Structures are given as structure tokens and as C-alpha cells.
CSV table of C-alpha atoms in Angstrom, one decimal:
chain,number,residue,atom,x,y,z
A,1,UNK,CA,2.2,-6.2,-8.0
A,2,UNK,CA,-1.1,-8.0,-7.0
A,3,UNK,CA,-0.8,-8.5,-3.3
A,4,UNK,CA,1.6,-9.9,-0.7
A,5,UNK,CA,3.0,-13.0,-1.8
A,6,UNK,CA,5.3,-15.3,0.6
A,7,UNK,CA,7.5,-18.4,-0.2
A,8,UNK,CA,7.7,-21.0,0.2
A,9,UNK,CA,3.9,-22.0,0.7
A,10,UNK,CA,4.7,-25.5,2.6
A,11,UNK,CA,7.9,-26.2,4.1
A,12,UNK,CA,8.7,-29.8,5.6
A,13,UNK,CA,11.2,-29.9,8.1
A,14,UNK,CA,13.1,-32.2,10.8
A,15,UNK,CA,13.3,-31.0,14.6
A,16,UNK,CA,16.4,-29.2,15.6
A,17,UNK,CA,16.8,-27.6,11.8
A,18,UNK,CA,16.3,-24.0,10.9
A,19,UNK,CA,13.8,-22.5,8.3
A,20,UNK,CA,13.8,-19.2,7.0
A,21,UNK,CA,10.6,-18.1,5.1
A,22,UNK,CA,10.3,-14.8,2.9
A,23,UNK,CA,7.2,-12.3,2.7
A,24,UNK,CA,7.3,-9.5,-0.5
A,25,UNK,CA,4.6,-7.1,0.6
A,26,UNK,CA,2.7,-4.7,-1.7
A,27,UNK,CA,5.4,-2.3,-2.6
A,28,UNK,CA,4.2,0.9,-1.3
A,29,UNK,CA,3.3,-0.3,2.1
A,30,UNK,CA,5.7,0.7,4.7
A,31,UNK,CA,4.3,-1.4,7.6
A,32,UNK,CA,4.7,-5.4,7.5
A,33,UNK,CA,3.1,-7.7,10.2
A,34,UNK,CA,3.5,-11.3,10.8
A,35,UNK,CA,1.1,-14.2,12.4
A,36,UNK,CA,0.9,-17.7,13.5
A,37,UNK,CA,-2.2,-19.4,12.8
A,38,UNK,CA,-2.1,-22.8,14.2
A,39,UNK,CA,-5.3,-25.4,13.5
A,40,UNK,CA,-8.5,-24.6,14.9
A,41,UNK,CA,-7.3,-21.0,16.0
A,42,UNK,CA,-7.2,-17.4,14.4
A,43,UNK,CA,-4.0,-15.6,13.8
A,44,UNK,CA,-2.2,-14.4,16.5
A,45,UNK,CA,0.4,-11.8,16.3
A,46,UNK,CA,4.0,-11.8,16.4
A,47,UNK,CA,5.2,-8.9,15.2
A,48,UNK,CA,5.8,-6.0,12.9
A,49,UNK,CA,7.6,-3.3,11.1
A,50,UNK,CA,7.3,0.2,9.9
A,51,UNK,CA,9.4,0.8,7.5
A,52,UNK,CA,12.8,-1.1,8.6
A,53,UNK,CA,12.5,-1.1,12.1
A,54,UNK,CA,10.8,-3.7,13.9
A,55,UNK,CA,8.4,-2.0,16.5
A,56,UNK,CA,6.9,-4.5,18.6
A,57,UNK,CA,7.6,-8.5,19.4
A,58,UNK,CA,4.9,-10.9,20.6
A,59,UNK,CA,5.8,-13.0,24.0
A,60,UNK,CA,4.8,-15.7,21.3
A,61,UNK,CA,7.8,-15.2,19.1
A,62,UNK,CA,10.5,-17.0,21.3
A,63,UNK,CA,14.5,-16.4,21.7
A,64,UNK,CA,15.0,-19.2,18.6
A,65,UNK,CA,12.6,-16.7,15.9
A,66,UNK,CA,14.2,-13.8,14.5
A,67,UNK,CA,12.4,-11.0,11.6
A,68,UNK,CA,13.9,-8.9,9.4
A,69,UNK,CA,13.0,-6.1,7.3
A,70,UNK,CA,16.6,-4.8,5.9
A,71,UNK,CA,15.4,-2.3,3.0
A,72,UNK,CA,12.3,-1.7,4.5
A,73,UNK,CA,10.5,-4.1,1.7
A,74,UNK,CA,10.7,-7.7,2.0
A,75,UNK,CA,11.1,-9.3,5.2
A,76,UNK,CA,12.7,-12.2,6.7
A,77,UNK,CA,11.1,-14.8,9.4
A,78,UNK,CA,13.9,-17.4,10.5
A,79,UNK,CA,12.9,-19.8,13.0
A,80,UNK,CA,16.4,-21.6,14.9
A,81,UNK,CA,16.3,-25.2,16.3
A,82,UNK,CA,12.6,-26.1,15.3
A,83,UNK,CA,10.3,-27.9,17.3
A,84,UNK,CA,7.2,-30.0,16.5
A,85,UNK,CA,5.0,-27.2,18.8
A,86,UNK,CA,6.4,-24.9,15.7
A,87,UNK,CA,4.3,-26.2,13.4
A,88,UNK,CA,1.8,-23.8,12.0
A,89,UNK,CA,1.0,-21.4,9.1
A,90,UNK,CA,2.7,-18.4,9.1
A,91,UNK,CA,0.9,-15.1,7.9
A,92,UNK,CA,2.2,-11.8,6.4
A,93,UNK,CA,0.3,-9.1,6.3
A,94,UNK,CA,1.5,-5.2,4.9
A,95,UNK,CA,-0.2,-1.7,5.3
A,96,UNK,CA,-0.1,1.6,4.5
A,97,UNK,CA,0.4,4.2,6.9
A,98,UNK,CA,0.1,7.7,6.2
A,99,UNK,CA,3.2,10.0,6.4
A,100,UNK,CA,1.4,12.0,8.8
A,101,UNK,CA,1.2,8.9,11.7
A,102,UNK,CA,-2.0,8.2,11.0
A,103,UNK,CA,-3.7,5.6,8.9
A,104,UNK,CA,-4.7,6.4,5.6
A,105,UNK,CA,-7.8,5.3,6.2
A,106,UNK,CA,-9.2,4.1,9.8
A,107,UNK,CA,-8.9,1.0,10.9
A,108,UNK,CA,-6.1,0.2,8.7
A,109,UNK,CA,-6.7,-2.5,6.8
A,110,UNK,CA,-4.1,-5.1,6.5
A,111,UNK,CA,-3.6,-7.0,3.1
A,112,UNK,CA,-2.6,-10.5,3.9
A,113,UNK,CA,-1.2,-13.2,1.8
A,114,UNK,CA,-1.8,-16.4,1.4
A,115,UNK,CA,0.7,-18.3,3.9
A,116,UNK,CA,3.7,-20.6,4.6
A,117,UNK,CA,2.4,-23.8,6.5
A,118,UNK,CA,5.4,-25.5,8.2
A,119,UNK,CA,5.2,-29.0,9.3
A,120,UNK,CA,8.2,-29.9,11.8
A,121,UNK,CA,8.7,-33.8,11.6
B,1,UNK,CA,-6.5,-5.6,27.0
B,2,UNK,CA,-8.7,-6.6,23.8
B,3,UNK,CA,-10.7,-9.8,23.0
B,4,UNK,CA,-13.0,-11.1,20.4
B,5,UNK,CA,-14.9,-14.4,21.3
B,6,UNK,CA,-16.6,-16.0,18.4
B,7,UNK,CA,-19.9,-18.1,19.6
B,8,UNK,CA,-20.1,-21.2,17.2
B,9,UNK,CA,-16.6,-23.1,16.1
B,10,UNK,CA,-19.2,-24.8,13.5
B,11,UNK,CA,-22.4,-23.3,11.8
B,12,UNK,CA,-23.9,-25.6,8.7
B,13,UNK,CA,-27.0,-23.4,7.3
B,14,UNK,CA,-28.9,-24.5,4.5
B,15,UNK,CA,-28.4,-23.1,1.2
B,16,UNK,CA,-30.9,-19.5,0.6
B,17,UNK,CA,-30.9,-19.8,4.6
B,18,UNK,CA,-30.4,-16.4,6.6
B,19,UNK,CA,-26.4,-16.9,8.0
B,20,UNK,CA,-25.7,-15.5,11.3
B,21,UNK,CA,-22.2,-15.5,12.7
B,22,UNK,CA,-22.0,-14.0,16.2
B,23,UNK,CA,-19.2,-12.7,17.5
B,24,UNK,CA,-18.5,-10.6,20.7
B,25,UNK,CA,-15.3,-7.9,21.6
B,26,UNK,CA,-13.9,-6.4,24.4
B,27,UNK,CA,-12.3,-3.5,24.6
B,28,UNK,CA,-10.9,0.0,26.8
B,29,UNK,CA,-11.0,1.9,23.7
B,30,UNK,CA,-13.5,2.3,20.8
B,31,UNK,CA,-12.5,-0.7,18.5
B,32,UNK,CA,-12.3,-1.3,15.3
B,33,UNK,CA,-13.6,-4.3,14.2
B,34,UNK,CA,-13.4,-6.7,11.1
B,35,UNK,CA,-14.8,-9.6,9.8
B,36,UNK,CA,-11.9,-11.5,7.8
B,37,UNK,CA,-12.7,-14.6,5.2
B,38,UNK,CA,-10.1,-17.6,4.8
B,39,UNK,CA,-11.0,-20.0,1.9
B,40,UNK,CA,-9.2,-23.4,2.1
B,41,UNK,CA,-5.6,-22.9,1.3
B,42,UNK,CA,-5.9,-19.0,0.9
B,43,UNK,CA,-4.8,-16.0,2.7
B,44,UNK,CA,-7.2,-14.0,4.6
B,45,UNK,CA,-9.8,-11.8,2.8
B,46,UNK,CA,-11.2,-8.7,4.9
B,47,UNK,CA,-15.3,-8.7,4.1
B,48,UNK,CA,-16.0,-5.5,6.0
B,49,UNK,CA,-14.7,-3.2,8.6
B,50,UNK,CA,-16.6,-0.7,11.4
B,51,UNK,CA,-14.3,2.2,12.2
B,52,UNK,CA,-16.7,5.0,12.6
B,53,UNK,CA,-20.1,6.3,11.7
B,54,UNK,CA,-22.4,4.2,10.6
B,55,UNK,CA,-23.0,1.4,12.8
B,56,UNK,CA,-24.5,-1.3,9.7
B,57,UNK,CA,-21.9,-2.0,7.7
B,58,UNK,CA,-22.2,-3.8,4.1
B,59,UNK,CA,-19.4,-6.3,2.6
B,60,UNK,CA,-18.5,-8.3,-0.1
B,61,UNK,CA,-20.4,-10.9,-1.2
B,62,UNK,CA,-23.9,-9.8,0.1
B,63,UNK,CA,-22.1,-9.5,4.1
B,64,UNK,CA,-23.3,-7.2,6.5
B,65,UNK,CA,-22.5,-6.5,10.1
B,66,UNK,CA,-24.1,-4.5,13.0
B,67,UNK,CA,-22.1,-2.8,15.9
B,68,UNK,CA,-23.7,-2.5,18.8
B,69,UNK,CA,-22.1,-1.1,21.4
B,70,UNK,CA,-24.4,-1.5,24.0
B,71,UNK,CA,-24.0,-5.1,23.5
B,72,UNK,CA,-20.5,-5.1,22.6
B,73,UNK,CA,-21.5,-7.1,19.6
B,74,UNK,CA,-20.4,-7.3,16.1
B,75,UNK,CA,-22.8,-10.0,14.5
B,76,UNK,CA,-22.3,-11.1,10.6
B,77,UNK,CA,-24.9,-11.9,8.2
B,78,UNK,CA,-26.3,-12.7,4.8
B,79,UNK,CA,-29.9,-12.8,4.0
B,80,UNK,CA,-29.3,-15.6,1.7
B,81,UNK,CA,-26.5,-18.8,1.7
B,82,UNK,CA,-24.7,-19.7,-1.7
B,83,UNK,CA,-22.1,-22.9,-1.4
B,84,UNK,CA,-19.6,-20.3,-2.5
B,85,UNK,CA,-20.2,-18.8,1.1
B,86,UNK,CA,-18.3,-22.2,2.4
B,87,UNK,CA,-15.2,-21.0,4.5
B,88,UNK,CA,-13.8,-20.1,7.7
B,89,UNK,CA,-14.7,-16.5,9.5
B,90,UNK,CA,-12.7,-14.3,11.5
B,91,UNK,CA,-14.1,-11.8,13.6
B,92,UNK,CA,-11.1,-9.3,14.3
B,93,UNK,CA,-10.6,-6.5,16.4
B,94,UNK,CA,-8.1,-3.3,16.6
B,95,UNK,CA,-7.8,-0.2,18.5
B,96,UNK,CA,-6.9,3.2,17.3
B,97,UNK,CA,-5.2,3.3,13.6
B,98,UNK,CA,-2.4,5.5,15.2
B,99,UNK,CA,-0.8,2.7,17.0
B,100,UNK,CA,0.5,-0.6,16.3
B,101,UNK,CA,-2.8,-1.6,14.3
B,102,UNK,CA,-2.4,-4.9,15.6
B,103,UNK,CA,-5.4,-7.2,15.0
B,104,UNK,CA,-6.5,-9.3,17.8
B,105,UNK,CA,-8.5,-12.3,16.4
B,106,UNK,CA,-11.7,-15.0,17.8
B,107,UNK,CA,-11.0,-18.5,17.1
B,108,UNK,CA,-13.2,-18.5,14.0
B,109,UNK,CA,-16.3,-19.9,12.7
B,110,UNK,CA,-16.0,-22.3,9.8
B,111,UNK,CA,-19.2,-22.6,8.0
B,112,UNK,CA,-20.9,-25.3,6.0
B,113,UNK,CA,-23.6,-24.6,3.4
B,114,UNK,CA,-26.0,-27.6,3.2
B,115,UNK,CA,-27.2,-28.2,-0.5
């Protein structure tokens, strides 16, 4: 395992479909975040998850997106009934935590792979 | 709440020129703070990090940055450009690693090396 890896990398869709787009973590990190980067902008957060629970949700990430984490490893992003204003790349990023709450290190550093760039037509 | 402005959406420098990317933060707690590389069609790449301690921090690739609190600054450099150095920057900041860890990111600087 080399890093966090998501798929697929592009995804071109029509408006009104849904998209669902995977992110495999490094497999001993327990916390998994997700981002939106649209063009000309850094990342901005949407939400993440220790473990299998999903701790915090962005007021970006709208009624129609939806994240999953079932096992605790991969995770899930679906967005329902896209729009063009969804068009963006979509980030994953996983962590370590340490068992005893805190970071293993400080400012835990986030490992981010490369990206899903949707395009909704 | 915390903020990081990044002065510059474009910086060309010359290549063997001194780069400076400037960035500014704002937060209610003592930050952390990151500098983050994105080469075209790639994920992020952290460079460097200030948690604690030392206030100059060294990088990757010949990066450094200086905290300085006083002027709530996290400025990154490199004594000398390479056309490898050609990406976009991220100047990133989180608070306390016992909470959410969420990142908080500037706009970005995308620099050009000049041959």
C-alpha cells in the first residue's frame, strides 16, 4: 500500500444523474477526510471520519451528497441529482490518530491522494 | 474562526532566483500551519509543517518556512528556483491535533519558473 488512491480519476456526467466516487485510504489510518477543490481555489472541507463514524459535515456538502465509511476503511462519496455548480475535483485525504486521542504526531499530517475531477455536462 | 490568505495568485521567478511565497493566518488558537504542493494532475504533497518549537522550519526540496507570530505570517522560500519547482502552493492551517484536524486552506499560489 503506497498511499491513498481514489477512482475513478475523471468522471463525465449529465445534470440530474448521480455519481458515486470511492477513496481506499492507507490501511492503518483510522481517520478519512474529504475536499472539494474547485479551479482557482484551495480545498475546502466537507467532511470526515474516525474510524466508521462520520464526525463532522461541512454547510458545503448539501442534502443531495452523502459519505460513507462502512468498515471503517474505504469510503463512499455519492453525490444525487448533479448539477453543473458540482463540478470540481474531489480530494481524500486519511490520518492516523493515536489510540490515546491525540495525534501521533502534531499537526497531524494528512496523506492525500491524487483526486476525482467531475465534469457535470 | 481560522483563515489563511495567500498574497500572489501568480509568482513567475527566474530560474536560481530567491522564491518567496507569502502567506498570512488567522487564528484564536496557536495554529498549525502547512505548506502543501499540487503538481498538475497530482494529489497534494505536504512540503513542511510548524507545530511547535522551532519557529524555521526546513522541507522538501530545499523549502523553508518562518512563523512569525508577531506577524501572524508563515512565508515560504527557496534560496534557489529549479523548473522542477513549477506548481501550485497551498499555505494551510489547523488548530490543535486533538480535534477534527481539519485543514483550512488560502487560495494558492501557482508559480512559474522563467528559464
Amino acid at each position: 500500500d503506497t498511499g491513498v488512491s481514489q477512482n475513478p480519476r475523471h468522471k463525465i456526467t449529465k445534470r440530474g444523474q448521480n455519481v458515486t466516487f470511492r477513496c481506499d485510504p492507507i490501511s492503518e489510518h483510522n481517520r478519512l477526510y474529504w475536499y472539494r477543490q474547485t479551479l482557482g481555489q484551495g480545498p475546502e472541507f466537507l467532511t470526515y471520519f474516525q474510524n466508521e463514524a462520520q464526525l463532522e459535515k461541512s454547510r458545503l456538502l448539501s442534502d443531495r451528497f452523502s459519505a460513507e465509511r462502512p468498515k471503517g476503511s474505504f469510503s463512499t462519496l455519492e453525490i444525487q441529482r448533479t448539477e453543473q455548480g458540482d463540478s470540481a475535483m474531489y480530494l481524500c485525504a486519511s490520518s492516523l490518530l493515536g489510540t490515546s486521542g491525540r495525534a501521533t504526531k502534531p499537526g497531524n499530517e494528512q496523506f492525500f491522494g491524487p483526486g476525482t475531477r467531475l465534469t457535470v455536462l | 474562526a481560522q483563515s489563511v490568505t495567500q498574497l500572489g495568485s501568480h509568482v513567475s521567478v527566474s530560474e536560481g532566483a530567491l522564491v518567496l511565497l507569502r502567506c498570512n493566518y488567522s487564528s484564536s488558537v496557536p495554529p498549525y500551519l502547512f505548506w502543501y504542493v499540487q503538481y498538475p494532475n497530482q494529489g497534494l504533497q505536504l512540503l513542511l509543517k510548524y507545530t511547535t518549537g522551532a519557529t524555521l522550519v526546513k522541507g522538501i526540496n530545499g523549502f523553508e518556512a518562518e512563523f512569525k507570530k508577531s506577524e501572524t505570517s508563515f512565508h515560504l522560500t527557496k534560496p534557489s528556483a529549479h523548473m522542477s519547482d513549477a506548481a501550485e502552493y497551498f499555505c494551510a492551517v489547523s488548530d490543535d491535533g486533538n480535534r477534527d484536524d481539519k485543514i483550512i486552506f488560502g487560495k494558492g499560489t501557482r508559480l512559474h519558473i522563467l528559464p
